[in-house]
Short mmCIF file of C-alpha atoms and ligand atoms in Angstrom, two decimals:
data_model
loop_
_atom_site.label_atom_id
_atom_site.label_comp_id
_atom_site.label_asym_id
_atom_site.label_seq_id
_atom_site.Cartn_x
_atom_site.Cartn_y
_atom_site.Cartn_z
CA MET A 264 0.00 0.00 0.00
CA LYS A 265 1.22 3.49 -0.80
CA VAL A 266 0.96 6.53 1.43
CA TYR A 267 1.07 9.93 -0.31
CA ILE A 268 2.47 12.83 1.67
CA SER A 269 1.54 16.40 0.78
CA ALA A 270 4.31 18.92 0.09
CA THR A 271 3.99 20.83 3.36
CA LEU A 272 4.51 17.67 5.40
CA ARG A 273 7.32 16.13 3.37
CA ASN A 274 10.15 17.60 5.39
CA PHE A 275 8.91 15.52 8.33
CA PHE A 276 8.84 12.35 6.23
CA GLY A 277 12.42 12.38 4.95
CA LYS A 278 11.27 14.46 1.94
CA HIS A 279 9.33 11.50 0.53
CA HIS A 280 6.12 12.19 -1.34
CA VAL A 281 5.12 8.55 -1.38
CA ILE A 282 6.03 5.81 1.08
CA GLU A 283 5.38 2.10 0.55
CA THR A 284 4.07 0.30 3.61
CA SER A 285 2.95 -3.22 4.48
CA ALA A 286 0.24 -1.95 6.85
CA GLY A 287 -3.33 -3.24 6.42
CA ASP A 288 -5.26 -0.24 7.77
CA ILE A 289 -4.83 3.48 8.42
CA ARG A 290 -4.04 3.11 12.12
CA SER A 291 -1.15 0.72 11.58
CA ALA A 292 0.08 2.66 8.52
CA LEU A 293 0.31 5.85 10.57
CA LYS A 294 1.98 3.96 13.42
CA LEU A 295 4.61 2.42 11.13
CA LEU A 296 5.31 5.77 9.47
CA THR A 297 5.58 7.77 12.68
CA ASP A 298 7.82 5.09 14.23
CA GLU A 299 10.15 5.49 11.29
CA TYR A 300 9.84 9.32 11.20
CA PRO A 301 9.47 10.49 14.84
CA ASP A 302 9.40 14.16 13.76
CA ALA A 303 6.26 13.43 11.78
CA ARG A 304 4.54 12.09 14.90
CA THR A 305 4.75 15.47 16.67
CA VAL A 306 3.45 17.23 13.56
CA LEU A 307 0.51 14.89 12.95
CA PHE A 308 -0.51 14.18 16.56
CA ASP A 309 -0.92 16.30 19.67
CA LYS A 310 0.33 15.22 23.12
CA ASP A 311 -2.88 13.23 23.71
CA GLU A 312 -2.18 11.23 20.54
CA ASN A 313 -5.08 12.88 18.69
CA LEU A 314 -4.65 13.74 14.99
CA ARG A 315 -4.11 17.46 14.69
CA SER A 316 -7.00 19.36 13.19
CA PHE A 317 -5.10 20.67 10.17
CA VAL A 318 -4.36 17.20 8.86
CA ARG A 319 -6.75 15.09 6.81
CA ILE A 320 -6.48 11.50 5.73
CA TYR A 321 -7.93 10.26 2.46
CA VAL A 322 -8.22 6.78 1.04
CA GLY A 323 -8.87 7.16 -2.68
CA SER A 324 -11.35 10.02 -2.85
CA GLU A 325 -12.87 9.25 0.55
CA ASP A 326 -12.18 11.31 3.63
CA ARG A 327 -11.10 8.88 6.39
CA THR A 328 -9.86 11.47 8.85
CA SER A 329 -12.24 10.26 11.53
CA THR A 330 -10.46 7.70 13.73
CA ASP A 331 -13.35 5.25 13.67
CA MET A 332 -12.41 4.56 10.02
CA TRP A 333 -8.84 3.77 10.93
CA TYR A 334 -9.37 0.12 11.72
CA LYS A 335 -11.12 -0.59 8.43
CA LYS A 336 -9.13 -3.18 6.46
CA LEU A 337 -7.51 -1.75 3.35
CA SER A 338 -6.38 -3.67 0.28
CA GLU A 339 -2.97 -3.64 -1.36
CA GLU A 340 -4.33 -1.33 -4.12
CA ASP A 341 -5.62 1.34 -1.76
CA ASP A 342 -3.67 4.58 -1.46
CA ILE A 343 -3.60 6.74 1.61
CA LEU A 344 -3.18 10.47 1.13
CA ILE A 345 -2.06 12.69 4.01
CA LEU A 346 -2.71 16.34 3.34
CA PRO A 347 -3.41 19.53 5.27
CA ALA A 348 -7.00 20.21 6.23
CA ILE A 349 -9.13 21.97 3.66
CA ALA A 350 -8.89 25.41 5.18
CA GLY A 351 -12.20 26.73 3.93
CA GLY A 352 -11.65 25.00 0.59
CA ALA A 353 -13.38 26.44 -2.43
CA SER A 354 -15.27 29.59 -1.59
CA SER A 355 -18.87 30.27 -2.40
CA ASP A 356 -17.65 32.42 -5.29
CA SER A 357 -17.22 29.36 -7.47
CA ILE A 358 -19.33 29.27 -10.62
CA ILE A 359 -19.83 25.55 -9.92
CA ASN A 360 -22.32 25.00 -7.10
CA ASP A 361 -21.79 22.61 -4.18
CA ALA A 362 -24.32 20.05 -5.40
CA ARG A 363 -22.46 19.62 -8.69
CA MET A 364 -19.14 19.49 -6.88
CA LYS A 365 -20.41 16.82 -4.47
CA ALA A 366 -21.77 14.69 -7.32
CA GLN A 367 -18.21 14.19 -8.57
CA THR A 368 -15.78 11.54 -7.37
CA LEU A 369 -12.06 11.25 -7.94
CA ASP A 370 -10.64 7.79 -8.53
CA ASP A 371 -7.13 6.71 -7.53
CA ASN A 372 -5.76 7.55 -10.92
CA GLU A 373 -7.18 11.07 -10.68
CA ILE A 374 -5.85 11.52 -7.16
CA LYS A 375 -2.42 10.79 -8.56
CA ARG A 376 -2.87 12.78 -11.77
CA PHE A 377 -4.11 15.90 -9.96
CA GLU A 378 -1.93 15.54 -6.87
CA LYS A 379 -0.40 18.97 -7.38
CA HIS A 380 -3.85 20.53 -7.25
CA LEU A 381 -4.90 18.45 -4.25
CA LEU A 382 -1.88 19.68 -2.36
CA LEU A 383 -2.84 23.31 -2.77
CA LYS A 384 -5.09 24.08 0.16
CA GLU A 385 -7.16 26.52 -1.91
CA ILE A 386 -7.95 23.81 -4.46
CA SER A 387 -7.74 20.41 -2.70
CA VAL A 388 -10.34 17.72 -3.35
CA LYS A 389 -13.33 20.08 -3.45
CA GLY A 390 -11.67 22.37 -5.96
CA GLN A 391 -10.63 19.45 -8.16
CA LYS A 392 -14.19 18.15 -8.10
CA ARG A 393 -15.44 21.57 -9.18
CA ILE A 394 -12.93 21.51 -12.02
CA LYS A 395 -14.17 18.06 -13.01
CA ALA A 396 -17.79 19.21 -12.91
CA ALA A 397 -17.05 22.31 -15.02
CA ARG A 398 -18.23 22.65 -18.64
CA VAL A 399 -16.23 25.19 -20.61
CA ILE A 400 -16.50 26.54 -24.17
CA VAL A 401 -13.38 27.72 -25.97
CA CYS A 402 -14.12 29.89 -29.02
CA GLY A 403 -11.18 29.50 -31.37
CA ALA A 404 -8.51 26.78 -31.53
CA GLY A 405 -5.77 29.12 -32.72
CA ALA A 406 -3.01 31.04 -30.95
CA LEU A 407 -4.81 31.78 -27.65
CA GLY A 408 -6.92 28.63 -27.85
CA SER A 409 -3.78 26.47 -27.94
CA PRO A 410 -2.60 27.11 -24.37
CA VAL A 411 -6.14 27.55 -23.04
CA ILE A 412 -7.39 24.19 -24.32
CA GLN A 413 -4.25 22.32 -23.28
CA TYR A 414 -4.15 23.75 -19.77
CA LEU A 415 -7.86 23.24 -19.16
CA ALA A 416 -7.50 19.63 -20.30
CA SER A 417 -4.39 19.10 -18.18
CA ALA A 418 -6.12 20.65 -15.17
CA GLY A 419 -8.97 18.16 -15.48
CA VAL A 420 -11.89 20.30 -16.70
CA GLY A 421 -14.63 17.71 -17.19
CA ALA A 422 -16.16 18.96 -20.43
CA ILE A 423 -14.54 21.15 -23.07
CA LYS A 424 -16.26 22.28 -26.26
CA VAL A 425 -14.11 23.95 -28.90
CA VAL A 426 -15.68 25.98 -31.73
CA ASP A 427 -13.60 26.81 -34.80
CA GLU A 428 -14.36 26.57 -38.50
CA ASN A 429 -10.80 26.89 -39.81
CA GLU A 430 -8.17 24.46 -40.96
CA VAL A 431 -4.57 24.42 -39.76
CA ALA A 432 -2.28 26.42 -42.07
CA LEU A 433 1.50 26.23 -42.18
CA GLU A 434 1.90 29.78 -40.82
CA ASP A 435 -0.29 28.84 -37.82
CA LEU A 436 2.43 26.57 -36.43
CA GLN A 437 4.55 29.56 -35.35
CA ASN A 438 2.28 30.17 -32.37
CA GLN A 439 -0.58 27.63 -32.36
CA VAL A 440 1.19 25.01 -30.34
CA ILE A 441 -1.77 22.65 -30.05
CA HIS A 442 -1.25 21.73 -33.72
CA SER A 443 1.76 20.12 -35.37
CA SER A 444 3.15 19.88 -38.90
CA ARG A 445 1.15 16.79 -39.76
CA ASP A 446 -2.08 18.65 -38.91
CA VAL A 447 -1.73 21.18 -41.74
CA LYS A 448 -4.98 21.31 -43.77
CA ARG A 449 -6.88 19.40 -41.06
CA PRO A 450 -9.74 21.10 -39.19
CA LYS A 451 -8.30 22.84 -36.12
CA VAL A 452 -10.91 21.27 -33.86
CA ALA A 453 -9.92 17.76 -35.02
CA SER A 454 -6.27 18.47 -34.33
CA ALA A 455 -7.14 19.98 -30.93
CA LYS A 456 -9.21 16.91 -30.12
CA ASP A 457 -6.24 14.60 -30.81
CA THR A 458 -4.01 16.67 -28.54
CA VAL A 459 -6.57 16.64 -25.73
CA ARG A 460 -7.03 12.87 -26.09
CA ASN A 461 -3.29 12.48 -25.63
CA ILE A 462 -3.39 14.59 -22.48
CA ASN A 463 -6.42 12.95 -20.86
CA LYS A 464 -8.80 10.68 -22.68
CA ASN A 465 -11.40 10.87 -19.90
CA ILE A 466 -12.28 14.46 -20.74
CA GLU A 467 -15.55 14.98 -22.57
CA PHE A 468 -14.39 16.87 -25.64
CA GLU A 469 -16.77 18.27 -28.20
CA ALA A 470 -15.41 19.56 -31.51
CA GLU A 471 -17.68 22.09 -33.24
CA ASN A 472 -16.23 22.54 -36.72
CA THR A 473 -18.45 25.49 -37.41
CA ARG A 474 -18.53 29.27 -37.46
CA LEU A 475 -20.38 30.90 -34.58
CA ASP A 476 -23.23 33.11 -35.75
CA ALA A 477 -26.32 34.75 -34.31
CA GLN A 478 -28.43 31.74 -35.28
CA ASN A 479 -26.34 28.97 -33.69
CA ILE A 480 -24.52 30.62 -30.79
CA GLU A 481 -27.19 30.25 -28.09
CA GLN A 482 -27.66 26.58 -28.84
CA ILE A 483 -23.86 25.99 -28.88
CA PHE A 484 -23.36 27.82 -25.54
CA ASP A 485 -26.38 26.27 -23.84
CA GLY A 486 -25.57 24.18 -20.77
CA TYR A 487 -22.02 25.52 -20.31
CA ASP A 488 -20.61 27.34 -17.27
CA LEU A 489 -17.95 29.51 -18.81
CA VAL A 490 -16.94 30.86 -22.22
CA ILE A 491 -13.37 31.68 -23.18
CA ASP A 492 -12.94 34.05 -26.11
CA CYS A 493 -9.86 33.10 -28.13
CA THR A 494 -11.07 34.56 -31.44
CA ASP A 495 -9.36 37.18 -33.57
CA ASN A 496 -12.01 39.46 -35.00
CA TYR A 497 -14.38 42.11 -33.65
CA LYS A 498 -17.58 40.68 -35.06
CA MET A 499 -17.04 37.40 -33.25
CA ARG A 500 -15.98 39.12 -30.03
CA TYR A 501 -19.14 41.25 -29.83
CA LEU A 502 -21.34 38.30 -30.77
CA ILE A 503 -19.75 36.14 -28.03
CA ASN A 504 -19.95 38.97 -25.49
CA ASP A 505 -23.62 39.56 -26.24
CA ALA A 506 -24.57 35.88 -26.14
CA CYS A 507 -22.77 35.48 -22.80
CA ALA A 508 -24.57 38.46 -21.29
CA LEU A 509 -27.96 37.28 -22.56
CA LEU A 510 -27.39 33.70 -21.37
CA ASP A 511 -25.75 34.90 -18.13
CA ILE A 512 -22.46 33.04 -18.68
CA PRO A 513 -19.19 34.64 -17.52
CA LEU A 514 -16.67 35.38 -20.28
CA VAL A 515 -12.88 35.27 -20.07
CA PHE A 516 -11.68 37.61 -22.80
CA ALA A 517 -8.20 38.00 -24.26
CA ALA A 518 -6.63 39.66 -27.27
CA ILE A 519 -3.12 39.82 -28.66
CA TYR A 520 -1.34 42.06 -31.11
CA GLN A 521 2.36 41.93 -32.00
CA TYR A 522 3.96 42.07 -28.51
CA GLU A 523 0.99 43.11 -26.45
CA GLY A 524 -1.82 41.19 -24.84
CA ARG A 525 -4.94 41.91 -22.82
CA VAL A 526 -7.05 39.75 -20.53
CA GLY A 527 -10.29 40.53 -18.74
CA ILE A 528 -13.44 38.92 -17.37
CA PHE A 529 -16.77 40.21 -18.58
CA ASN A 530 -20.31 39.59 -17.44
CA HIS A 531 -19.45 38.19 -14.02
CA ASN A 532 -20.88 39.23 -10.65
CA GLY A 533 -22.77 42.12 -12.23
CA GLY A 534 -19.56 43.47 -13.75
CA PRO A 535 -19.12 45.21 -17.09
CA CYS A 536 -19.22 43.68 -20.57
CA LEU A 537 -17.11 44.28 -23.67
CA ARG A 538 -19.57 46.95 -24.83
CA CYS A 539 -19.08 48.85 -21.57
CA LEU A 540 -15.36 49.01 -22.38
CA TYR A 541 -15.60 49.54 -26.13
CA PRO A 542 -19.11 50.59 -27.20
CA GLU A 543 -18.04 50.19 -30.83
CA PRO A 544 -15.32 48.33 -32.71
CA PRO A 545 -12.80 50.29 -34.80
CA GLU A 546 -13.75 50.96 -38.39
CA SER A 547 -13.30 47.87 -40.52
CA GLY A 548 -9.79 47.55 -41.90
CA LEU A 549 -8.40 50.44 -39.85
CA VAL A 550 -6.67 48.30 -37.23
CA PRO A 551 -4.85 45.25 -38.60
CA THR A 552 -5.88 41.95 -36.99
CA CYS A 553 -3.35 39.76 -35.23
CA ALA A 554 -2.98 37.72 -38.44
CA GLU A 555 -2.17 40.88 -40.39
CA GLY A 556 -0.08 42.61 -37.75
CA GLY A 557 1.96 39.60 -36.65
CA THR A 558 2.72 38.35 -33.12
CA ILE A 559 5.82 37.11 -31.37
CA SER A 560 5.56 33.36 -30.92
CA PRO A 561 5.29 32.98 -27.11
CA LEU A 562 2.87 35.90 -26.59
CA PRO A 563 -0.32 33.83 -26.98
CA GLY A 564 1.29 31.31 -24.60
CA ILE A 565 1.68 34.02 -21.95
CA ILE A 566 -1.75 35.57 -22.44
CA GLY A 567 -3.62 32.29 -23.01
CA SER A 568 -2.08 30.83 -19.85
CA ILE A 569 -3.38 33.79 -17.85
CA GLN A 570 -6.78 33.21 -19.45
CA ALA A 571 -6.73 29.53 -18.42
CA ASN A 572 -5.61 30.53 -14.92
CA GLU A 573 -8.49 33.01 -14.59
CA ALA A 574 -10.91 30.35 -15.84
CA LEU A 575 -9.73 27.85 -13.23
CA LYS A 576 -9.96 30.47 -10.46
CA LEU A 577 -13.57 31.21 -11.43
CA ILE A 578 -14.35 27.49 -11.43
CA ILE A 579 -12.70 26.81 -8.07
CA GLY A 580 -13.80 30.10 -6.56
CA ILE A 581 -10.44 31.38 -5.36
CA GLY A 582 -8.25 34.43 -5.60
CA ASP A 583 -8.82 37.84 -7.10
CA HIS A 584 -10.36 37.85 -10.53
CA LEU A 585 -10.01 40.17 -13.48
CA ASP A 586 -13.71 40.94 -13.52
CA GLY A 587 -14.23 44.60 -14.06
CA LYS A 588 -10.54 44.83 -14.89
CA LEU A 589 -8.30 44.62 -17.91
CA LEU A 590 -4.78 43.28 -17.55
CA THR A 591 -2.43 44.56 -20.23
CA VAL A 592 0.92 42.90 -20.80
CA ASP A 593 3.63 44.40 -22.96
CA SER A 594 6.06 41.58 -23.64
CA LEU A 595 8.55 43.78 -25.48
CA TYR A 596 9.24 46.11 -22.54
CA LEU A 597 8.06 43.68 -19.85
CA GLN A 598 5.45 45.98 -18.44
CA SER A 599 2.03 45.08 -17.21
CA ARG A 600 -0.79 46.96 -15.58
CA ILE A 601 -4.32 46.31 -14.43
CA LEU A 602 -6.92 48.84 -15.53
CA ASN A 603 -10.34 49.16 -13.93
CA ILE A 604 -13.30 48.97 -16.30
CA LYS A 605 -16.45 50.77 -15.21
CA LYS A 606 -19.84 49.31 -15.93
CA ASN A 607 -21.61 51.68 -18.30
CA SER A 608 -25.15 52.44 -17.15
CA GLN A 609 -25.94 53.43 -20.75
CA CYS A 610 -24.69 50.09 -22.14
CA PRO A 611 -27.29 48.78 -24.61
CA LEU A 612 -26.53 45.20 -23.51
CA CYS A 613 -26.06 45.29 -19.73
CA GLY A 614 -27.03 48.87 -18.78
CA LEU A 615 -30.17 50.23 -17.16
CA SER A 616 -32.29 50.31 -20.30
CA LYS A 617 -31.23 47.47 -22.52
CA THR A 618 -31.89 47.66 -26.24
CA ILE A 619 -30.09 44.48 -27.28
CA LEU A 620 -32.39 41.68 -26.19
CA SER A 621 -31.42 38.99 -28.69
CA VAL A 622 -28.35 38.32 -30.81
CA GLU A 623 -30.56 37.40 -33.75
CA ASP A 624 -32.05 40.90 -33.86
CA PHE A 625 -28.68 42.64 -33.93
CA ASP A 626 -26.83 43.32 -37.20
CA TYR A 627 -23.21 42.45 -36.40
CA ASP A 628 -21.98 42.96 -39.98
CA ASP A 629 -23.34 46.48 -40.02
CA PHE A 630 -22.10 47.23 -36.49
CA CYS A 631 -18.57 46.11 -37.41
CA GLY A 632 -18.63 47.93 -40.76
CA LEU A 633 -18.47 44.69 -42.72
CA LYS A 634 -21.47 45.53 -44.87
CA GLU A 635 -21.41 47.91 -47.81
CA SER A 636 -24.07 50.53 -47.30
CA GLU A 637 -26.66 50.82 -50.04
CA ASP A 638 -25.60 54.19 -51.43
CA GLU A 639 -21.95 53.14 -51.47
CA VAL A 640 -20.57 52.22 -54.88
CA PRO A 641 -19.13 48.70 -54.65
CA VAL A 642 -15.37 48.42 -55.02
CA GLU A 643 -14.24 46.64 -58.16
CA GLY A 644 -11.90 43.74 -57.62
CA ILE A 645 -9.16 42.12 -59.64
CA THR A 646 -8.04 38.52 -59.07
CA PRO A 647 -4.35 37.61 -58.64
CA GLU A 648 -4.52 35.73 -61.96
CA GLU A 649 -5.88 38.75 -63.83
CA LEU A 650 -3.27 41.01 -62.27
CA THR A 651 -0.45 38.62 -63.15
CA LYS A 652 -1.70 38.47 -66.75
CA ARG A 653 -1.87 42.27 -67.01
CA MET A 654 1.61 42.66 -65.52
CA ASP A 655 3.06 40.03 -67.85
CA GLY A 656 1.35 41.79 -70.80
CA GLY A 657 2.94 45.09 -69.82
CA ASP A 658 -0.43 46.88 -69.37
CA PRO A 659 -0.02 50.44 -68.13
CA MET A 660 -1.26 50.68 -64.55
CA THR A 661 -0.32 52.02 -61.16
CA ILE A 662 0.07 49.64 -58.23
CA ILE A 663 -0.32 51.10 -54.74
CA ASP A 664 0.85 49.09 -51.74
CA VAL A 665 -0.95 50.30 -48.58
CA ARG A 666 0.68 47.85 -46.18
CA GLU A 667 2.69 48.81 -43.12
CA PRO A 668 6.50 48.97 -43.49
CA HIS A 669 7.14 45.76 -41.48
CA GLU A 670 4.73 43.83 -43.72
CA ARG A 671 6.49 45.02 -46.85
CA ALA A 672 9.81 43.79 -45.53
CA ILE A 673 8.65 40.20 -46.03
CA MET A 674 7.46 40.47 -49.61
CA ARG A 675 7.38 43.47 -51.89
CA PHE A 676 5.83 44.28 -55.19
CA PRO A 677 8.11 45.61 -57.94
CA ASN A 678 7.12 49.05 -59.20
CA ALA A 679 4.50 49.45 -56.51
CA ILE A 680 4.14 52.90 -55.01
CA VAL A 681 4.08 52.66 -51.25
CA ILE A 682 1.48 54.93 -49.66
CA PRO A 683 0.09 54.27 -46.18
CA ILE A 684 -3.69 54.85 -45.98
CA GLY A 685 -3.30 57.97 -43.86
CA GLN A 686 -1.26 59.74 -46.61
CA LEU A 687 -3.42 58.71 -49.57
CA ALA A 688 -5.60 61.80 -49.88
CA ARG A 689 -2.58 64.10 -49.58
CA ARG A 690 -0.54 62.20 -52.17
CA MET A 691 -3.39 61.76 -54.63
CA LYS A 692 -1.48 63.66 -57.33
CA GLU A 693 1.02 60.79 -57.58
CA LEU A 694 -1.74 58.77 -59.24
CA ASP A 695 -2.56 59.05 -62.95
CA PRO A 696 -6.37 59.11 -63.46
CA GLU A 697 -5.81 58.07 -67.11
CA VAL A 698 -4.53 54.58 -66.13
CA ASP A 699 -5.99 51.94 -63.83
CA THR A 700 -4.80 51.89 -60.23
CA ILE A 701 -4.57 48.60 -58.32
CA PHE A 702 -4.58 48.69 -54.52
CA ILE A 703 -2.86 45.99 -52.53
CA CYS A 704 -2.79 45.09 -48.83
CA ARG A 705 -2.29 41.87 -46.88
CA SER A 706 -5.78 40.38 -47.12
CA GLY A 707 -7.73 42.70 -49.41
CA LYS A 708 -9.65 44.56 -46.70
CA ARG A 709 -7.53 47.61 -45.99
CA SER A 710 -7.21 48.16 -49.77
CA ILE A 711 -11.01 48.60 -49.93
CA LEU A 712 -10.73 51.23 -47.22
CA ALA A 713 -7.98 52.89 -49.30
CA ILE A 714 -10.20 53.07 -52.39
CA ASN A 715 -13.11 54.52 -50.41
CA THR A 716 -10.76 57.07 -48.84
CA LEU A 717 -9.65 58.28 -52.29
CA ARG A 718 -13.22 58.39 -53.57
CA GLU A 719 -14.18 60.60 -50.65
CA ALA A 720 -11.20 62.82 -51.48
CA GLY A 721 -12.60 63.23 -55.00
CA TYR A 722 -10.27 61.02 -57.02
CA GLU A 723 -11.98 60.01 -60.26
CA GLY A 724 -9.61 57.51 -61.88
CA LYS A 725 -10.44 53.81 -62.17
CA MET A 726 -9.48 51.85 -59.04
CA TYR A 727 -9.31 48.11 -58.41
CA ASN A 728 -8.83 46.12 -55.23
CA LEU A 729 -6.58 43.04 -55.38
CA LYS A 730 -8.96 40.33 -54.17
CA GLY A 731 -7.60 38.46 -51.16
CA GLY A 732 -4.53 40.73 -51.10
CA PHE A 733 -0.99 39.39 -50.79
CA ASP A 734 -2.28 36.24 -49.08
CA ALA A 735 -4.07 35.20 -52.25
CA MET A 736 -1.14 36.26 -54.43
CA LYS A 737 1.53 34.33 -52.54
CA ASP A 738 1.46 31.11 -54.57
CA LEU A 739 1.49 32.99 -57.84
CA ILE A 740 4.37 35.16 -56.75
CA LEU A 741 6.38 32.16 -55.65
CA SER A 742 5.70 30.33 -58.94
CA HIS A 743 7.21 33.32 -60.75
CA GLU A 744 10.65 31.95 -59.93
CA GLY A 745 11.17 34.47 -57.17
CA ALA A 746 11.15 37.31 -59.70
CA TRP A 747 8.94 39.38 -57.45
CA LEU A 748 10.52 38.58 -54.16
ZN1 LIG B 35 -22.14 46.38 -20.92
#
């Protein structure tokens, strides 16, 4: 039979964390151990030979601290665990109620697997049971989702549902550590599922290979305790925020850009929501997304780990949370700060007079500027193939590259005039209205903004947007024997 000793008591047991004994019950096991380690006797027992109140004895998941259980015969397979008393244990702040916690049991394998949690007095058996009872949704199996999903699985969260409609791309492997080279072109949720199975096959894992929208989000979130936002675009973030507020599910939010990350908890304990912090997203295309702006590889690991840590604290009910706060981390200059977010009484979602009562009635495309308004003239596009053909044919045209300097360093266009969006109106005279002008950015979104900016400034020449931007052009450029690199 094995006896497990918690970290705080190990110094009294010759630094052992597990001791093999031939004893057949708790009483004789404790006698044998304390005979061998006399120091341990004075720690575990008072002068009247009573077990001290801060020590608890478990056999498997059962509390056998009471001495009348000590004579019960144990088998060779039973494990005894000696650990400090559950000083208060999980607080009432946990998002998992006591009934659900009590319905869980931990088997011997789990006691071993989660030993490091059981040894923390704030977590202990009750906390681990809450973790096991918890049902968590992770939106996005990309950069932030990678650490979040893996840590939640490792920590023993009982049910994890991951929603993501994308496939793994080669460039994802730089920071999406849940996927590996052989997963390229596979659905991200399938790859994530394999990784989670390898960590712990007892976790209930649901892979939703779908895109969240106003029609499916409530049904996907239904029955879950916590949502973790690991997405990368504003439309999704507001949709998730709104669904969480309407369904009354707390939300652990995080975002990353280049070297900087942010984490916060929305919609918890009457706290603010994303709309309280940012009533509106930035104009479409104005701020590059993380995919366009780049990120240093470990940043999502840092930020996602904090997200997972906040999620576990909410589940267990311990510590200070980031609700009503926003943690910002600058990994380049190693600075972090915690900002307080005020709940906005005018918030249309969680304020005093709510106007958003259903996600299905809200136009997220319009709100995020993703829809062309009716009086707006649509922007004409040109495909990479058409552009290549025109370039090879020597057609007269002007190519304008509106990307940021660091993006151009990777791949540049020959003969392209470089004009950041902010300077376009001022430098309009560099364009020849007699020839076609092609606008290029990374993904084909900021170039639309560029064309609309020039239209507003009164430019009347013919303008085309390179469809899909550089991303769509990459293969063609590379097949041109590096001529354009
Ligand atoms: Zn709000």
